[in-house]
Amino acid sequence: MNLLKRRGLTQRRFSELLSERWQPITGRTISLQAVGNWIHGRSVPKLEPIELAITIEVLDCSLTELVLAFEEIRKRSQSKDRIK
C-alpha cells in the first residue's frame, strides 16, 4: 500500500502502531497477518469509527486517500484472480 511507503512504515510497524492506539480505546489489536491480508486484497477491514480515525491519523492521510488505496488494492486483486 502506497500509504505505508509514504510514511516509511513496514506492515509490522503499522500493525504495532494501530494496536498500541486501538487497544486502550477499543480493547482490540490487529495482527501482522490481518494487515498483510488488507495490503494484498485478501480481506477488507471492518473498522469501528474510532479505529478508522486512528488509522487515518497513523497514515497521515485523508479518508478519501484511504478509500482510494483500498479500491486500488481491490482492483489489483480482482485482475490477478482473472489471470489465474
mmCIF file of N, CA, C and O in Angstrom:
data_model
loop_
_atom_site.group_PDB
_atom_site.id
_atom_site.type_symbol
_atom_site.label_atom_id
_atom_site.label_comp_id
_atom_site.label_asym_id
_atom_site.label_seq_id
_atom_site.Cartn_x
_atom_site.Cartn_y
_atom_site.Cartn_z
ATOM 1 N N MET A 1 0.851 -1.163 0.000
ATOM 2 C CA MET A 1 0.000 0.000 0.000
ATOM 3 C C MET A 1 0.901 1.231 0.000
ATOM 4 O O MET A 1 1.779 1.368 0.842
ATOM 5 N N ASN A 2 0.667 2.112 -0.944
ATOM 6 C CA ASN A 2 1.493 3.307 -1.072
ATOM 7 C C ASN A 2 1.454 4.197 0.161
ATOM 8 O O ASN A 2 2.414 4.916 0.432
ATOM 9 N N LEU A 3 0.353 4.140 0.900
ATOM 10 C CA LEU A 3 0.259 4.971 2.104
ATOM 11 C C LEU A 3 1.285 4.552 3.148
ATOM 12 O O LEU A 3 1.820 5.392 3.865
ATOM 13 N N LEU A 4 1.566 3.277 3.240
ATOM 14 C CA LEU A 4 2.597 2.810 4.175
ATOM 15 C C LEU A 4 3.974 3.283 3.710
ATOM 16 O O LEU A 4 4.772 3.768 4.519
ATOM 17 N N LYS A 5 4.244 3.133 2.423
ATOM 18 C CA LYS A 5 5.534 3.555 1.877
ATOM 19 C C LYS A 5 5.745 5.052 2.094
ATOM 20 O O LYS A 5 6.833 5.483 2.442
ATOM 21 N N ARG A 6 4.695 5.804 1.856
ATOM 22 C CA ARG A 6 4.776 7.263 2.013
ATOM 23 C C ARG A 6 5.178 7.660 3.429
ATOM 24 O O ARG A 6 5.906 8.613 3.629
ATOM 25 N N ARG A 7 4.711 6.890 4.398
ATOM 26 C CA ARG A 7 5.029 7.163 5.807
ATOM 27 C C ARG A 7 6.277 6.433 6.277
ATOM 28 O O ARG A 7 6.693 6.582 7.421
ATOM 29 N N GLY A 8 6.854 5.601 5.401
ATOM 30 C CA GLY A 8 8.048 4.847 5.778
ATOM 31 C C GLY A 8 7.752 3.743 6.780
ATOM 32 O O GLY A 8 8.598 3.407 7.611
ATOM 33 N N LEU A 9 6.558 3.167 6.694
ATOM 34 C CA LEU A 9 6.136 2.127 7.640
ATOM 35 C C LEU A 9 6.182 0.756 7.006
ATOM 36 O O LEU A 9 5.772 0.571 5.865
ATOM 37 N N THR A 10 6.653 -0.203 7.766
ATOM 38 C CA THR A 10 6.526 -1.597 7.366
ATOM 39 C C THR A 10 5.150 -2.084 7.812
ATOM 40 O O THR A 10 4.486 -1.440 8.646
ATOM 41 N N GLN A 11 4.749 -3.223 7.288
ATOM 42 C CA GLN A 11 3.480 -3.797 7.733
ATOM 43 C C GLN A 11 3.527 -4.077 9.230
ATOM 44 O O GLN A 11 2.553 -3.832 9.946
ATOM 45 N N ARG A 12 4.665 -4.581 9.699
ATOM 46 C CA ARG A 12 4.812 -4.889 11.128
ATOM 47 C C ARG A 12 4.650 -3.626 11.980
ATOM 48 O O ARG A 12 3.898 -3.613 12.954
ATOM 49 N N ARG A 13 5.355 -2.569 11.608
ATOM 50 C CA ARG A 13 5.286 -1.338 12.404
ATOM 51 C C ARG A 13 3.884 -0.740 12.359
ATOM 52 O O ARG A 13 3.388 -0.229 13.361
ATOM 53 N N PHE A 14 3.236 -0.808 11.197
ATOM 54 C CA PHE A 14 1.874 -0.309 11.061
ATOM 55 C C PHE A 14 0.934 -1.070 11.994
ATOM 56 O O PHE A 14 0.133 -0.458 12.712
ATOM 57 N N SER A 15 1.045 -2.395 12.017
ATOM 58 C CA SER A 15 0.178 -3.185 12.905
ATOM 59 C C SER A 15 0.469 -2.865 14.373
ATOM 60 O O SER A 15 -0.452 -2.797 15.191
ATOM 61 N N GLU A 16 1.745 -2.646 14.708
ATOM 62 C CA GLU A 16 2.107 -2.282 16.091
ATOM 63 C C GLU A 16 1.512 -0.926 16.478
ATOM 64 O O GLU A 16 0.948 -0.778 17.577
ATOM 65 N N LEU A 17 1.642 0.050 15.592
ATOM 66 C CA LEU A 17 1.108 1.380 15.890
ATOM 67 C C LEU A 17 -0.406 1.350 16.062
ATOM 68 O O LEU A 17 -0.947 1.975 16.982
ATOM 69 N N LEU A 18 -1.087 0.642 15.166
ATOM 70 C CA LEU A 18 -2.545 0.554 15.298
ATOM 71 C C LEU A 18 -2.929 -0.132 16.594
ATOM 72 O O LEU A 18 -3.812 0.348 17.320
ATOM 73 N N SER A 19 -2.277 -1.240 16.892
ATOM 74 C CA SER A 19 -2.596 -1.974 18.123
ATOM 75 C C SER A 19 -2.355 -1.118 19.357
ATOM 76 O O SER A 19 -3.183 -1.108 20.281
ATOM 77 N N GLU A 20 -1.236 -0.406 19.392
ATOM 78 C CA GLU A 20 -0.917 0.467 20.529
ATOM 79 C C GLU A 20 -1.974 1.538 20.739
ATOM 80 O O GLU A 20 -2.296 1.890 21.876
ATOM 81 N N ARG A 21 -2.528 2.034 19.645
ATOM 82 C CA ARG A 21 -3.506 3.129 19.750
ATOM 83 C C ARG A 21 -4.941 2.636 19.879
ATOM 84 O O ARG A 21 -5.759 3.298 20.509
ATOM 85 N N TRP A 22 -5.246 1.494 19.261
ATOM 86 C CA TRP A 22 -6.606 0.961 19.361
ATOM 87 C C TRP A 22 -6.883 0.345 20.719
ATOM 88 O O TRP A 22 -7.962 0.524 21.277
ATOM 89 N N GLN A 23 -5.935 -0.411 21.241
ATOM 90 C CA GLN A 23 -6.170 -1.240 22.426
ATOM 91 C C GLN A 23 -6.710 -0.459 23.623
ATOM 92 O O GLN A 23 -7.690 -0.884 24.230
ATOM 93 N N PRO A 24 -6.122 0.686 24.000
ATOM 94 C CA PRO A 24 -6.657 1.393 25.164
ATOM 95 C C PRO A 24 -8.084 1.912 24.974
ATOM 96 O O PRO A 24 -8.830 2.060 25.939
ATOM 97 N N ILE A 25 -8.474 2.142 23.728
ATOM 98 C CA ILE A 25 -9.788 2.726 23.459
ATOM 99 C C ILE A 25 -10.835 1.657 23.180
ATOM 100 O O ILE A 25 -11.946 1.702 23.724
ATOM 101 N N THR A 26 -10.495 0.691 22.319
ATOM 102 C CA THR A 26 -11.487 -0.302 21.887
ATOM 103 C C THR A 26 -11.251 -1.686 22.473
ATOM 104 O O THR A 26 -12.118 -2.551 22.363
ATOM 105 N N GLY A 27 -10.055 -1.903 23.023
ATOM 106 C CA GLY A 27 -9.714 -3.219 23.529
ATOM 107 C C GLY A 27 -9.262 -4.173 22.435
ATOM 108 O O GLY A 27 -8.961 -5.327 22.696
ATOM 109 N N ARG A 28 -9.217 -3.686 21.211
ATOM 110 C CA ARG A 28 -8.828 -4.534 20.086
ATOM 111 C C ARG A 28 -7.387 -4.250 19.663
ATOM 112 O O ARG A 28 -6.882 -3.154 19.866
ATOM 113 N N THR A 29 -6.790 -5.248 19.070
ATOM 114 C CA THR A 29 -5.477 -5.098 18.449
ATOM 115 C C THR A 29 -5.596 -5.638 17.026
ATOM 116 O O THR A 29 -6.635 -6.176 16.651
ATOM 117 N N ILE A 30 -4.532 -5.497 16.264
ATOM 118 C CA ILE A 30 -4.534 -6.029 14.896
ATOM 119 C C ILE A 30 -3.249 -6.794 14.660
ATOM 120 O O ILE A 30 -2.174 -6.347 15.053
ATOM 121 N N SER A 31 -3.377 -7.929 14.032
ATOM 122 C CA SER A 31 -2.211 -8.770 13.785
ATOM 123 C C SER A 31 -1.498 -8.361 12.499
ATOM 124 O O SER A 31 -2.092 -7.739 11.607
ATOM 125 N N LEU A 32 -0.251 -8.751 12.424
ATOM 126 C CA LEU A 32 0.528 -8.544 11.208
ATOM 127 C C LEU A 32 -0.148 -9.271 10.038
ATOM 128 O O LEU A 32 -0.211 -8.751 8.922
ATOM 129 N N GLN A 33 -0.682 -10.461 10.302
ATOM 130 C CA GLN A 33 -1.359 -11.229 9.264
ATOM 131 C C GLN A 33 -2.577 -10.473 8.722
ATOM 132 O O GLN A 33 -2.806 -10.444 7.509
ATOM 133 N N ALA A 34 -3.347 -9.854 9.589
ATOM 134 C CA ALA A 34 -4.524 -9.095 9.144
ATOM 135 C C ALA A 34 -4.108 -7.919 8.256
ATOM 136 O O ALA A 34 -4.731 -7.669 7.220
ATOM 137 N N VAL A 35 -3.051 -7.215 8.651
ATOM 138 C CA VAL A 35 -2.554 -6.103 7.837
ATOM 139 C C VAL A 35 -2.104 -6.627 6.476
ATOM 140 O O VAL A 35 -2.420 -6.036 5.442
ATOM 141 N N GLY A 36 -1.384 -7.743 6.464
ATOM 142 C CA GLY A 36 -0.963 -8.339 5.200
ATOM 143 C C GLY A 36 -2.146 -8.695 4.313
ATOM 144 O O GLY A 36 -2.110 -8.486 3.098
ATOM 145 N N ASN A 37 -3.208 -9.204 4.918
ATOM 146 C CA ASN A 37 -4.413 -9.533 4.159
ATOM 147 C C ASN A 37 -5.042 -8.276 3.553
ATOM 148 O O ASN A 37 -5.531 -8.315 2.423
ATOM 149 N N TRP A 38 -5.043 -7.183 4.286
ATOM 150 C CA TRP A 38 -5.554 -5.922 3.742
ATOM 151 C C TRP A 38 -4.720 -5.502 2.542
ATOM 152 O O TRP A 38 -5.239 -5.170 1.489
ATOM 153 N N ILE A 39 -3.409 -5.506 2.723
ATOM 154 C CA ILE A 39 -2.481 -4.992 1.708
ATOM 155 C C ILE A 39 -2.538 -5.810 0.422
ATOM 156 O O ILE A 39 -2.373 -5.273 -0.657
ATOM 157 N N HIS A 40 -2.780 -7.101 0.567
ATOM 158 C CA HIS A 40 -2.793 -7.972 -0.612
ATOM 159 C C HIS A 40 -4.204 -8.237 -1.130
ATOM 160 O O HIS A 40 -4.394 -9.070 -2.019
ATOM 161 N N GLY A 41 -5.181 -7.507 -0.592
ATOM 162 C CA GLY A 41 -6.544 -7.591 -1.098
ATOM 163 C C GLY A 41 -7.284 -8.865 -0.748
ATOM 164 O O GLY A 41 -8.293 -9.188 -1.364
ATOM 165 N N ARG A 42 -6.803 -9.584 0.260
ATOM 166 C CA ARG A 42 -7.469 -10.822 0.667
ATOM 167 C C ARG A 42 -8.630 -10.559 1.626
ATOM 168 O O ARG A 42 -9.470 -11.423 1.829
ATOM 169 N N SER A 43 -8.636 -9.376 2.219
ATOM 170 C CA SER A 43 -9.753 -9.002 3.087
ATOM 171 C C SER A 43 -9.858 -7.485 3.135
ATOM 172 O O SER A 43 -8.917 -6.773 2.792
ATOM 173 N N VAL A 44 -11.016 -7.034 3.543
ATOM 174 C CA VAL A 44 -11.270 -5.608 3.691
ATOM 175 C C VAL A 44 -11.497 -5.353 5.180
ATOM 176 O O VAL A 44 -12.241 -6.085 5.827
ATOM 177 N N PRO A 45 -10.841 -4.336 5.726
ATOM 178 C CA PRO A 45 -11.002 -4.097 7.160
ATOM 179 C C PRO A 45 -12.420 -3.671 7.523
ATOM 180 O O PRO A 45 -13.050 -2.920 6.790
ATOM 181 N N LYS A 46 -12.886 -4.193 8.633
ATOM 182 C CA LYS A 46 -14.173 -3.781 9.196
ATOM 183 C C LYS A 46 -13.836 -3.036 10.478
ATOM 184 O O LYS A 46 -13.585 -3.648 11.516
ATOM 185 N N LEU A 47 -13.812 -1.726 10.376
ATOM 186 C CA LEU A 47 -13.327 -0.893 11.473
ATOM 187 C C LEU A 47 -14.454 -0.131 12.148
ATOM 188 O O LEU A 47 -15.395 0.313 11.494
ATOM 189 N N GLU A 48 -14.315 0.021 13.445
ATOM 190 C CA GLU A 48 -15.178 0.917 14.190
ATOM 191 C C GLU A 48 -14.781 2.349 13.790
ATOM 192 O O GLU A 48 -13.632 2.588 13.388
ATOM 193 N N PRO A 49 -15.683 3.312 13.912
ATOM 194 C CA PRO A 49 -15.336 4.687 13.523
ATOM 195 C C PRO A 49 -14.059 5.210 14.193
ATOM 196 O O PRO A 49 -13.235 5.852 13.526
ATOM 197 N N ILE A 50 -13.863 4.929 15.469
ATOM 198 C CA ILE A 50 -12.662 5.414 16.153
ATOM 199 C C ILE A 50 -11.415 4.725 15.598
ATOM 200 O O ILE A 50 -10.356 5.343 15.472
ATOM 201 N N GLU A 51 -11.530 3.452 15.222
ATOM 202 C CA GLU A 51 -10.400 2.746 14.628
ATOM 203 C C GLU A 51 -10.064 3.336 13.263
ATOM 204 O O GLU A 51 -8.887 3.470 12.909
ATOM 205 N N LEU A 52 -11.076 3.701 12.522
ATOM 206 C CA LEU A 52 -10.868 4.342 11.230
ATOM 207 C C LEU A 52 -10.150 5.677 11.408
ATOM 208 O O LEU A 52 -9.181 5.974 10.701
ATOM 209 N N ALA A 53 -10.598 6.457 12.382
ATOM 210 C CA ALA A 53 -9.964 7.750 12.646
ATOM 211 C C ALA A 53 -8.498 7.579 13.042
ATOM 212 O O ALA A 53 -7.622 8.319 12.574
ATOM 213 N N ILE A 54 -8.215 6.597 13.869
ATOM 214 C CA ILE A 54 -6.839 6.341 14.294
ATOM 215 C C ILE A 54 -5.989 5.874 13.114
ATOM 216 O O ILE A 54 -4.845 6.299 12.953
ATOM 217 N N THR A 55 -6.557 5.025 12.273
ATOM 218 C CA THR A 55 -5.835 4.532 11.096
ATOM 219 C C THR A 55 -5.466 5.692 10.178
ATOM 220 O O THR A 55 -4.328 5.789 9.701
ATOM 221 N N ILE A 56 -6.392 6.596 9.964
ATOM 222 C CA ILE A 56 -6.145 7.776 9.138
ATOM 223 C C ILE A 56 -5.055 8.640 9.767
ATOM 224 O O ILE A 56 -4.167 9.140 9.070
ATOM 225 N N GLU A 57 -5.100 8.778 11.072
ATOM 226 C CA GLU A 57 -4.079 9.566 11.776
ATOM 227 C C GLU A 57 -2.695 8.923 11.644
ATOM 228 O O GLU A 57 -1.711 9.606 11.354
ATOM 229 N N VAL A 58 -2.618 7.612 11.843
ATOM 230 C CA VAL A 58 -1.337 6.901 11.748
ATOM 231 C C VAL A 58 -0.756 7.025 10.340
ATOM 232 O O VAL A 58 0.446 7.226 10.162
ATOM 233 N N LEU A 59 -1.622 6.921 9.331
ATOM 234 C CA LEU A 59 -1.161 7.005 7.949
ATOM 235 C C LEU A 59 -0.997 8.438 7.459
ATOM 236 O O LEU A 59 -0.477 8.658 6.372
ATOM 237 N N ASP A 60 -1.465 9.397 8.259
ATOM 238 C CA ASP A 60 -1.399 10.811 7.886
ATOM 239 C C ASP A 60 -1.996 11.017 6.488
ATOM 240 O O ASP A 60 -1.356 11.562 5.586
ATOM 241 N N CYS A 61 -3.230 10.533 6.345
ATOM 242 C CA CYS A 61 -3.915 10.639 5.058
ATOM 243 C C CYS A 61 -5.355 11.080 5.294
ATOM 244 O O CYS A 61 -5.819 11.141 6.429
ATOM 245 N N SER A 62 -6.044 11.364 4.212
ATOM 246 C CA SER A 62 -7.463 11.695 4.312
ATOM 247 C C SER A 62 -8.291 10.415 4.180
ATOM 248 O O SER A 62 -7.780 9.375 3.740
ATOM 249 N N LEU A 63 -9.546 10.507 4.530
ATOM 250 C CA LEU A 63 -10.454 9.378 4.352
ATOM 251 C C LEU A 63 -10.515 9.001 2.875
ATOM 252 O O LEU A 63 -10.482 7.821 2.524
ATOM 253 N N THR A 64 -10.565 9.987 2.021
ATOM 254 C CA THR A 64 -10.607 9.738 0.578
ATOM 255 C C THR A 64 -9.375 8.969 0.123
ATOM 256 O O THR A 64 -9.490 7.996 -0.634
ATOM 257 N N GLU A 65 -8.207 9.363 0.577
ATOM 258 C CA GLU A 65 -6.976 8.655 0.199
ATOM 259 C C GLU A 65 -7.008 7.201 0.657
ATOM 260 O O GLU A 65 -6.587 6.303 -0.079
ATOM 261 N N LEU A 66 -7.503 6.965 1.864
ATOM 262 C CA LEU A 66 -7.566 5.598 2.381
ATOM 263 C C LEU A 66 -8.537 4.752 1.562
ATOM 264 O O LEU A 66 -8.225 3.631 1.168
ATOM 265 N N VAL A 67 -9.699 5.308 1.265
ATOM 266 C CA VAL A 67 -10.696 4.584 0.471
ATOM 267 C C VAL A 67 -10.135 4.279 -0.917
ATOM 268 O O VAL A 67 -10.272 3.164 -1.425
ATOM 269 N N LEU A 68 -9.491 5.251 -1.539
ATOM 270 C CA LEU A 68 -8.921 5.037 -2.866
ATOM 271 C C LEU A 68 -7.808 3.993 -2.846
ATOM 272 O O LEU A 68 -7.672 3.204 -3.780
ATOM 273 N N ALA A 69 -7.025 3.968 -1.779
ATOM 274 C CA ALA A 69 -5.961 2.964 -1.654
ATOM 275 C C ALA A 69 -6.557 1.563 -1.598
ATOM 276 O O ALA A 69 -6.079 0.638 -2.274
ATOM 277 N N PHE A 70 -7.618 1.385 -0.818
ATOM 278 C CA PHE A 70 -8.247 0.067 -0.736
ATOM 279 C C PHE A 70 -8.936 -0.307 -2.048
ATOM 280 O O PHE A 70 -8.942 -1.467 -2.436
ATOM 281 N N GLU A 71 -9.484 0.679 -2.739
ATOM 282 C CA GLU A 71 -10.107 0.416 -4.038
ATOM 283 C C GLU A 71 -9.052 -0.037 -5.047
ATOM 284 O O GLU A 71 -9.274 -0.977 -5.818
ATOM 285 N N GLU A 72 -7.889 0.587 -5.036
ATOM 286 C CA GLU A 72 -6.788 0.190 -5.920
ATOM 287 C C GLU A 72 -6.348 -1.244 -5.624
ATOM 288 O O GLU A 72 -6.151 -2.047 -6.540
ATOM 289 N N ILE A 73 -6.243 -1.571 -4.351
ATOM 290 C CA ILE A 73 -5.860 -2.930 -3.946
ATOM 291 C C ILE A 73 -6.914 -3.932 -4.416
ATOM 292 O O ILE A 73 -6.592 -4.994 -4.939
ATOM 293 N N ARG A 74 -8.174 -3.587 -4.234
ATOM 294 C CA ARG A 74 -9.269 -4.480 -4.638
ATOM 295 C C ARG A 74 -9.219 -4.748 -6.138
ATOM 296 O O ARG A 74 -9.336 -5.891 -6.593
ATOM 297 N N LYS A 75 -9.004 -3.698 -6.933
ATOM 298 C CA LYS A 75 -8.951 -3.857 -8.391
ATOM 299 C C LYS A 75 -7.766 -4.725 -8.802
ATOM 300 O O LYS A 75 -7.900 -5.580 -9.673
ATOM 301 N N ARG A 76 -6.608 -4.510 -8.176
ATOM 302 C CA ARG A 76 -5.426 -5.326 -8.492
ATOM 303 C C ARG A 76 -5.683 -6.789 -8.150
ATOM 304 O O ARG A 76 -5.329 -7.679 -8.899
ATOM 305 N N SER A 77 -6.316 -7.009 -7.019
ATOM 306 C CA SER A 77 -6.606 -8.371 -6.575
ATOM 307 C C SER A 77 -7.561 -9.054 -7.537
ATOM 308 O O SER A 77 -7.391 -10.214 -7.874
ATOM 309 N N GLN A 78 -8.578 -8.334 -7.992
ATOM 310 C CA GLN A 78 -9.534 -8.900 -8.925
ATOM 311 C C GLN A 78 -8.883 -9.234 -10.264
ATOM 312 O O GLN A 78 -9.154 -10.275 -10.846
ATOM 313 N N SER A 79 -7.988 -8.370 -10.751
ATOM 314 C CA SER A 79 -7.352 -8.659 -12.030
ATOM 315 C C SER A 79 -6.397 -9.843 -11.904
ATOM 316 O O SER A 79 -6.265 -10.633 -12.828
ATOM 317 N N LYS A 80 -5.758 -10.027 -10.750
ATOM 318 C CA LYS A 80 -4.913 -11.204 -10.531
ATOM 319 C C LYS A 80 -5.762 -12.473 -10.531
ATOM 320 O O LYS A 80 -5.354 -13.496 -11.056
ATOM 321 N N ASP A 81 -6.950 -12.392 -9.926
ATOM 322 C CA ASP A 81 -7.841 -13.558 -9.882
ATOM 323 C C ASP A 81 -8.295 -13.953 -11.285
ATOM 324 O O ASP A 81 -8.458 -15.126 -11.585
ATOM 325 N N ARG A 82 -8.506 -12.978 -12.178
ATOM 326 C CA ARG A 82 -8.938 -13.271 -13.544
ATOM 327 C C ARG A 82 -7.836 -13.962 -14.330
ATOM 328 O O ARG A 82 -8.100 -14.771 -15.202
ATOM 329 N N ILE A 83 -6.585 -13.623 -14.042
ATOM 330 C CA ILE A 83 -5.443 -14.193 -14.756
ATOM 331 C C ILE A 83 -5.267 -15.663 -14.399
ATOM 332 O O ILE A 83 -4.860 -16.462 -15.226
ATOM 333 N N LYS A 84 -5.577 -16.032 -13.179
ATOM 334 C CA LYS A 84 -5.377 -17.416 -12.724
ATOM 335 C C LYS A 84 -6.178 -18.414 -13.493
ATOM 336 O O LYS A 84 -7.099 -18.411 -14.037
#
